[in-house]
Coordinates of C-alpha atoms and ligand atoms in Angstrom, one line a residue:
M860 CA 0.0 0.0 0.0
S861 CA 1.6 3.3 -1.1
G862 CA 2.5 5.9 1.5
I863 CA 2.3 3.4 4.4
K864 CA 5.6 2.7 6.2
E865 CA 6.7 -0.9 6.8
K866 CA 6.0 -1.9 10.4
S867 CA 6.3 -5.0 12.4
F868 CA 5.3 -6.4 15.8
S869 CA 8.6 -5.1 17.1
D870 CA 7.3 -1.5 16.4
L871 CA 4.1 -2.3 18.3
M872 CA 6.2 -3.6 21.2
N873 CA 8.4 -0.5 21.3
E874 CA 5.6 2.1 20.9
V875 CA 2.7 0.5 22.8
V876 CA 3.4 -2.6 24.8
T877 CA 6.7 -1.7 26.5
P878 CA 5.6 1.8 27.5
G879 CA 2.5 0.3 29.2
L880 CA 0.0 1.8 26.8
C881 CA -1.5 -1.6 25.6
T882 CA -5.2 -1.9 26.8
V883 CA -5.1 -5.7 25.9
C884 CA -8.2 -5.1 23.6
G885 CA -6.9 -7.9 21.4
T886 CA -7.3 -6.1 18.0
C887 CA -3.7 -6.8 17.0
V888 CA -4.1 -10.5 17.6
A889 CA -7.4 -10.5 15.7
A890 CA -5.8 -8.6 12.7
C891 CA -2.7 -10.8 12.4
P892 CA -3.1 -12.7 9.1
Y893 CA -0.4 -15.2 10.0
N894 CA -1.9 -16.2 13.4
A895 CA 1.5 -15.5 14.8
L896 CA 0.3 -13.5 17.8
I897 CA -1.1 -14.8 21.0
L898 CA -2.1 -13.3 24.3
R899 CA 0.1 -14.7 27.0
E900 CA -1.1 -17.9 28.6
E901 CA 1.4 -20.7 29.2
S902 CA 2.8 -21.3 25.8
F903 CA 5.6 -19.2 24.4
K904 CA 5.4 -20.7 20.9
R905 CA 4.0 -17.6 19.2
L906 CA 4.6 -13.9 19.5
E907 CA 3.6 -12.8 23.0
L908 CA 1.6 -9.8 23.9
Y909 CA 0.8 -9.0 27.4
E910 CA 1.5 -6.6 30.2
L911 CA 4.4 -8.5 31.8
E912 CA 8.0 -7.2 31.8
V913 CA 9.3 -10.5 30.5
T914 CA 7.4 -10.1 27.3
R915 CA 10.3 -8.3 25.6
D916 CA 12.8 -11.1 26.3
I917 CA 10.4 -13.7 25.2
Y918 CA 9.7 -11.7 22.1
K919 CA 13.4 -11.5 21.2
S920 CA 13.6 -15.2 21.0
I921 CA 10.6 -15.6 18.7
E922 CA 11.0 -12.4 16.6
H923 CA 11.6 -14.4 13.5
L924 CA 7.9 -15.5 13.4
C925 CA 6.9 -12.0 12.4
E926 CA 6.3 -11.5 8.6
K927 CA 6.4 -7.7 9.1
C928 CA 3.1 -7.2 7.3
G929 CA 2.2 -4.4 9.8
F930 CA -1.4 -5.4 10.4
C931 CA -0.9 -5.6 14.1
Y932 CA 0.6 -2.1 14.2
Y933 CA -1.9 -0.4 11.8
N934 CA -4.9 -1.9 13.6
C935 CA -3.8 -0.9 17.1
P936 CA -6.1 1.8 18.5
E937 CA -3.3 3.3 20.6
I938 CA -1.6 4.2 17.3
M939 CA -4.2 4.6 14.6
F940 CA -7.5 5.5 16.4
N941 CA -8.9 9.0 15.6
L942 CA -12.0 10.0 17.5
E943 CA -12.8 12.9 15.1
K944 CA -12.6 10.7 12.1
A945 CA -14.7 8.0 13.7
E946 CA -17.4 10.4 14.9
K947 CA -17.7 12.1 11.5
E948 CA -18.0 8.6 9.9
E949 CA -20.7 7.5 12.3
F950 CA -22.6 10.7 13.1
G951 CA -21.5 13.2 10.4
T952 CA -20.0 15.7 12.9
V953 CA -17.7 15.7 15.9
A954 CA -19.8 16.0 19.1
K955 CA -19.4 19.1 21.2
D956 CA -21.2 17.5 24.2
E957 CA -18.8 15.7 26.6
L958 CA -21.2 12.7 26.5
G959 CA -20.7 12.4 22.7
H960 CA -23.7 12.2 20.3
F961 CA -26.8 10.7 21.9
L962 CA -30.5 10.7 21.0
K963 CA -32.1 9.6 24.2
A964 CA -31.3 8.7 27.8
Y965 CA -33.1 6.1 29.9
M966 CA -32.9 4.1 33.1
A967 CA -33.8 0.6 32.2
Q968 CA -34.1 -2.9 33.6
A969 CA -34.3 -6.5 32.2
T970 CA -37.8 -8.1 32.7
D971 CA -36.3 -11.6 32.9
K972 CA -36.0 -12.3 36.7
K973 CA -32.9 -14.5 36.3
I974 CA -31.1 -11.9 34.3
L975 CA -32.0 -9.1 36.7
K976 CA -30.9 -11.1 39.8
N977 CA -27.6 -12.0 38.2
A978 CA -26.8 -8.5 36.8
Q979 CA -24.2 -5.9 37.6
C980 CA -26.9 -3.2 37.4
G981 CA -30.3 -3.7 35.7
G982 CA -29.2 -6.5 33.3
V983 CA -29.8 -4.4 30.2
A984 CA -26.6 -5.6 28.5
T985 CA -27.7 -9.2 28.7
A986 CA -31.4 -8.5 27.9
L987 CA -30.3 -6.7 24.7
L988 CA -28.1 -9.7 23.7
K989 CA -31.0 -12.0 24.4
Y990 CA -33.3 -9.9 22.2
T991 CA -30.9 -9.8 19.3
L992 CA -30.2 -13.5 19.4
E993 CA -33.8 -14.7 19.9
N994 CA -35.1 -12.4 17.1
K995 CA -32.3 -13.4 14.8
L996 CA -31.0 -9.9 14.3
V997 CA -27.6 -11.4 14.9
N998 CA -26.3 -15.0 14.8
A999 CA -23.6 -14.6 17.5
T1000 CA -22.9 -12.4 20.5
V1001 CA -19.6 -11.7 22.1
A1002 CA -19.2 -10.8 25.7
V1003 CA -16.8 -11.6 28.6
T1004 CA -17.1 -14.4 31.0
S1005 CA -14.7 -15.2 33.9
T1006 CA -12.7 -18.3 34.4
E1007 CA -13.2 -20.4 37.5
H1008 CA -9.5 -21.2 38.1
P1009 CA -8.2 -18.7 38.7
A1010 CA -11.5 -17.1 39.7
W1011 CA -12.6 -13.9 37.9
K1012 CA -10.0 -13.9 35.1
P1013 CA -11.9 -12.3 32.1
K1014 CA -12.3 -14.4 29.0
P1015 CA -14.1 -13.4 25.8
M1016 CA -17.0 -15.8 25.0
V1017 CA -19.0 -16.3 21.8
I1018 CA -22.6 -17.1 22.6
T1019 CA -25.1 -18.3 20.1
D1020 CA -27.6 -19.9 22.6
P1021 CA -29.4 -17.4 24.8
K1022 CA -29.3 -19.9 27.7
N1023 CA -25.6 -19.3 28.1
L1024 CA -26.0 -15.5 28.5
L1025 CA -26.1 -15.7 32.3
K1026 CA -22.5 -16.8 32.2
V1027 CA -21.2 -13.4 31.0
Q1028 CA -23.0 -11.1 33.4
K1029 CA -21.4 -8.8 35.9
T1030 CA -18.5 -6.4 35.6
K1031 CA -14.9 -7.6 35.5
Y1032 CA -12.6 -4.7 36.4
T1033 CA -9.7 -6.3 34.6
P1034 CA -8.8 -5.9 30.9
A1035 CA -10.5 -8.3 28.4
A1036 CA -9.5 -9.0 24.8
T1037 CA -13.0 -8.7 23.5
V1038 CA -11.9 -8.1 19.9
I1039 CA -10.3 -11.6 19.8
G1040 CA -13.8 -12.9 20.7
V1041 CA -15.2 -11.1 17.6
S1042 CA -12.5 -12.7 15.4
S1043 CA -13.3 -16.1 17.0
A1044 CA -17.1 -15.6 16.2
L1045 CA -16.1 -14.9 12.6
Y1046 CA -13.5 -17.6 11.9
E1047 CA -14.2 -20.4 14.4
W1048 CA -18.0 -20.1 14.6
V1049 CA -18.4 -18.7 11.0
R1050 CA -20.9 -16.1 12.1
F1051 CA -21.0 -12.8 10.3
R1052 CA -23.7 -10.8 12.2
I1053 CA -22.4 -10.1 15.7
A1054 CA -23.6 -8.1 18.7
V1055 CA -20.8 -7.3 21.1
V1056 CA -20.5 -5.8 24.6
A1057 CA -17.3 -3.8 25.1
T1058 CA -15.5 -1.1 27.1
P1059 CA -14.4 2.2 25.3
C1060 CA -10.9 0.9 24.6
Q1061 CA -12.2 -2.3 23.0
V1062 CA -14.7 -0.3 20.9
R1063 CA -11.8 1.9 19.8
G1064 CA -10.1 -1.3 18.6
M1065 CA -13.1 -2.3 16.6
W1066 CA -13.4 1.2 15.1
T1067 CA -9.7 1.2 14.2
T1068 CA -10.2 -1.8 11.9
K1069 CA -12.7 0.4 10.0
I1070 CA -10.9 3.8 9.9
S1071 CA -7.2 2.8 9.7
P1072 CA -5.7 3.0 6.1
K1073 CA -4.6 -0.6 6.7
G1074 CA -7.6 -1.6 8.7
Y1075 CA -8.8 -5.2 9.0
S1076 CA -12.3 -4.1 8.3
K1077 CA -13.9 -7.6 8.4
I1078 CA -14.0 -7.2 12.1
F1079 CA -16.0 -4.0 12.1
N1080 CA -18.2 -5.0 9.2
S1081 CA -19.3 -8.1 11.0
I1082 CA -20.6 -6.1 14.0
K1083 CA -24.3 -5.3 13.9
L1084 CA -24.6 -3.8 17.4
I1085 CA -22.1 -2.3 19.8
I1086 CA -23.3 -2.3 23.4
G1087 CA -20.7 0.0 25.0
L1088 CA -20.1 0.1 28.7
F1089 CA -19.2 3.3 30.7
C1090 CA -15.7 2.8 32.1
Y1091 CA -13.6 4.5 34.8
G1092 CA -10.6 2.2 34.5
T1093 CA -9.3 -1.4 34.9
Y1094 CA -6.7 -3.1 37.1
P1095 CA -4.3 -5.9 36.4
Y1096 CA -5.7 -9.2 37.6
N1097 CA -2.9 -9.9 40.0
D1098 CA -3.1 -6.5 41.6
L1099 CA -6.8 -6.5 42.1
F1100 CA -7.5 -10.1 43.0
I1101 CA -4.3 -11.3 44.5
K1102 CA -2.5 -8.3 46.0
F1103 CA -5.5 -6.2 47.0
L1104 CA -8.3 -8.7 47.7
A1105 CA -6.5 -11.9 48.8
K1106 CA -3.3 -10.5 50.5
K1107 CA -4.4 -7.2 51.8
H1108 CA -8.0 -8.0 52.7
G1109 CA -8.0 -11.7 53.1
I1110 CA -10.8 -12.3 50.6
N1111 CA -10.5 -15.4 48.5
P1112 CA -11.3 -14.4 44.9
S1113 CA -13.4 -17.5 44.3
S1114 CA -15.8 -16.6 47.1
V1115 CA -16.5 -13.2 45.5
N1116 CA -19.8 -12.9 43.6
K1117 CA -19.8 -9.3 42.7
I1118 CA -17.5 -6.2 42.7
D1119 CA -18.8 -2.7 42.4
L1120 CA -16.5 0.2 41.8
D1121 CA -17.6 3.8 41.6
T1122 CA -15.4 6.8 41.6
E1123 CA -15.5 6.9 45.4
K1124 CA -15.7 3.3 46.7
I1125 CA -15.0 -0.3 45.9
R1126 CA -17.6 -2.7 47.3
V1127 CA -17.0 -6.5 47.3
Y1128 CA -19.8 -9.0 47.8
V1129 CA -19.5 -12.5 49.0
D1130 CA -22.7 -14.6 49.0
N1131 CA -24.5 -11.5 48.0
E1132 CA -23.5 -9.8 51.3
L1133 CA -21.2 -6.8 51.4
E1134 CA -17.9 -8.1 52.6
L1135 CA -15.6 -5.1 52.0
E1136 CA -16.2 -1.4 51.4
A1137 CA -13.1 0.6 50.9
H1138 CA -12.1 3.9 49.4
R1139 CA -11.1 3.7 45.8
R1140 CA -7.9 5.6 46.7
Q1141 CA -6.6 2.3 48.0
L1142 CA -6.5 1.0 44.5
R1143 CA -4.9 4.1 43.0
K1144 CA -1.4 2.7 42.5
H1145 CA -2.8 -0.4 40.8
L1146 CA -4.7 1.4 38.0
R1147 CA -3.5 0.3 34.6
K1148 CA -1.2 2.8 32.9
S1149 CA -3.1 2.5 29.7
C1150 CA -6.3 3.7 31.5
R1151 CA -4.8 6.8 32.9
H1152 CA -4.9 8.7 29.6
C1153 CA -8.2 7.4 28.4
R1154 CA -10.6 10.3 28.0
D1155 CA -13.8 8.4 27.2
F1156 CA -16.1 7.6 30.1
T1157 CA -19.4 6.9 28.3
N1158 CA -18.2 5.0 25.2
R1159 CA -18.9 7.6 22.5
L1160 CA -18.7 5.2 19.6
A1161 CA -21.2 2.6 20.7
D1162 CA -24.7 2.2 19.4
V1163 CA -26.0 2.2 22.9
S1164 CA -23.9 3.0 26.1
L1165 CA -24.7 1.5 29.5
G1166 CA -23.6 2.3 33.0
G1167 CA -24.7 2.3 36.6
V1168 CA -24.1 6.0 37.4
G1169 CA -27.2 8.1 37.2
S1170 CA -29.8 5.4 37.9
P1171 CA -30.9 3.7 41.2
E1172 CA -29.6 0.3 42.2
K1173 CA -30.7 -2.6 40.0
W1174 CA -31.3 -0.2 37.0
T1175 CA -29.0 0.4 34.1
T1176 CA -28.4 3.9 32.6
V1177 CA -28.8 3.9 28.9
L1178 CA -27.6 6.4 26.3
I1179 CA -29.0 5.7 22.8
R1180 CA -26.6 7.0 20.2
T1181 CA -27.3 5.6 16.8
E1182 CA -30.5 4.9 14.8
R1183 CA -29.8 1.2 14.8
G1184 CA -29.2 1.3 18.6
R1185 CA -32.5 3.2 19.0
K1186 CA -34.5 0.7 16.9
I1187 CA -33.1 -2.3 18.7
F1188 CA -33.6 -0.8 22.1
E1189 CA -37.1 0.4 21.5
Y1190 CA -38.2 -3.0 20.0
A1191 CA -36.7 -4.8 23.0
V1192 CA -38.8 -2.5 25.2
K1193 CA -41.9 -3.1 23.0
E1194 CA -41.3 -6.9 23.1
R1195 CA -41.0 -6.7 26.9
Y1196 CA -37.4 -7.8 27.2
I1197 CA -36.6 -4.5 28.9
K1198 CA -38.6 -1.9 30.8
A1199 CA -37.5 1.7 30.5
K1200 CA -38.2 5.2 31.9
P1201 CA -36.6 8.5 30.9
L1202 CA -33.5 9.3 32.8
S1203 CA -33.8 12.1 35.4
D1204 CA -32.0 15.4 34.8
G1205 CA -30.1 14.7 38.0
G1206 CA -29.0 11.3 36.6
L1207 CA -27.8 12.9 33.4
R1208 CA -25.9 15.6 35.4
K1209 CA -24.0 12.9 37.3
I1210 CA -22.8 11.2 34.1
R1211 CA -21.9 14.5 32.6
E1212 CA -19.7 15.4 35.7
L1213 CA -17.8 12.2 35.4
A1214 CA -17.5 12.4 31.6
R1215 CA -16.2 16.0 32.0
L1216 CA -13.7 14.9 34.6
K1217 CA -12.3 12.0 32.5
L1218 CA -12.3 14.2 29.4
S1219 CA -10.2 16.9 31.1
E1220 CA -7.9 14.9 33.3
G1221 CA -8.0 11.3 32.4
I1222 CA -8.2 9.2 35.6
S1223 CA -6.1 10.7 38.3
D1224 CA -8.1 9.6 41.5
Ligands
LIG2761 C1 -14.1 -2.3 33.5 C2 -15.5 -1.6 33.6 C3 -15.6 -0.4 34.4 C4 -16.8 0.2 34.5 N1 -16.9 1.4 35.2 C5 -18.1 2.0 35.4 C6 -18.2 3.2 36.1 O1 -17.2 3.7 36.6 N2 -19.4 3.8 36.2 C7 -20.5 3.2 35.6 O2 -21.6 3.8 35.7 N3 -20.5 2.1 34.9 C8 -19.3 1.4 34.8 N4 -19.2 0.2 34.1 C9 -20.4 -0.3 33.5 C10 -21.3 -1.1 34.6 O3 -20.4 -1.7 35.5 C11 -22.1 -2.2 33.9 O4 -21.3 -3.0 33.1 C12 -23.2 -1.6 33.0 O5 -24.0 -0.7 33.8 C13 -24.1 -2.7 32.5 O6 -24.8 -3.4 33.5 P1 -25.9 -4.5 33.2 O7 -26.5 -4.9 34.6 O8 -26.8 -4.0 32.2 O9 -25.0 -5.7 32.6 P2 -25.0 -7.3 32.8 O10 -26.3 -7.8 32.3 O11 -24.5 -7.6 34.2 O12 -23.8 -7.6 31.8 C14 -22.5 -7.2 32.0 C15 -21.9 -7.1 30.6 O13 -20.6 -6.5 30.8 C16 -19.6 -7.3 30.1 N5 -18.3 -7.1 30.7 C17 -18.0 -7.3 32.0 N6 -16.7 -7.0 32.2 C18 -16.2 -6.7 31.0 C19 -14.9 -6.2 30.6 N7 -13.8 -6.2 31.4 N8 -14.7 -5.9 29.3 C20 -15.8 -6.0 28.4 N9 -17.0 -6.4 28.8 C21 -17.2 -6.7 30.0 C22 -20.1 -8.7 30.1 O14 -19.6 -9.4 29.1 C23 -21.6 -8.5 30.1 O15 -22.0 -8.5 28.7 C24 -18.0 -0.4 34.0 C25 -17.9 -1.6 33.2 C26 -16.6 -2.2 33.0 C27 -16.5 -3.5 32.2

């Protein structure tokens, strides 16, 4: 491709991974046409990508596997994402509002009792996935489940049977390679109409495959609905679950059934009872470096954005952004998958405050 410099995984290591800017969204792995990249598990057979210092040494010994095609580099949102370009592409203009473009705001709740009981907030993320699958608007959904051993490690999951949706509920405050889930839905499951739930960094990864001059656009083009989550940062698994919960507070990660983090507090539940309430400041030093400079709280490029802030407990705040998001949400309400009420002015004000804070300072708590 003319005008595009030759790049390799080594450049991605130098510019993104080693300086700690990698969000582990998984877009580079999904875009590698040689299947040479892998997120670090046990095996060192392929090019490694993860947030451990040893990565560079391991990389050196397997550098020869890279074909230097540059797809990993040119699909990395840390390098190629451009908010203005993406907003113009989706909405026609760059939003002046700190919440990004949105059409309507609601507080909403899943009507399915099992989904609601098992939810982080009001279960709207899961109710929307259920609606799109059962009504064949999509033929696969991609979300994040957690492993049992070790407990709470996030893992992207492709779901085609709505019965399995309960397995992905609740928030994991650790990074997840959701874009690898989209690629797995495409190539392992051979599904081309996908609904996906994702944090802002993961959504930026998907959008980069569309707007980059060397974008691997099959990823973006297969996605029919982006359900974006509000996000105020993630923590490395070992820091949150081992150092903070297990060692500092004596809480076994496998006993935890929910964690709730707002800008002030972390609350940890065991057997649905509050086990620990601590100030978020205690987690400050553990916040991932890549999250510190993220300016997007409300997930500006999703079709619908969901969060807890602004709504009462057991309800999800919903910002409808695109026409397709509006249609799907309103049909899901009409078909009684979801019940919804307009969001209060006070609720909207709270989201705006946080969005403004993150936009101006990143996360500095
Ligand atoms: C890392 C993170 C930080 C967040 N921070 C805030 C915040 O500060 N303020 C706020 O108002 N809301 C925040 N949210 C959103 C909020 O916690 C809920 O996810 C949202 O309100 C939807 O709730 P629900 O009951 O509708 O979802 P549920 O029905 O419980 O479904 C949850 C969905 O979230 C997905 N998910 C969980 N963890 C991840 C992850 N790491 N990456 C990608 N997808 C994931 C699951 O796959 C599932 O589809 C955050 C979410 C995440 C993932």
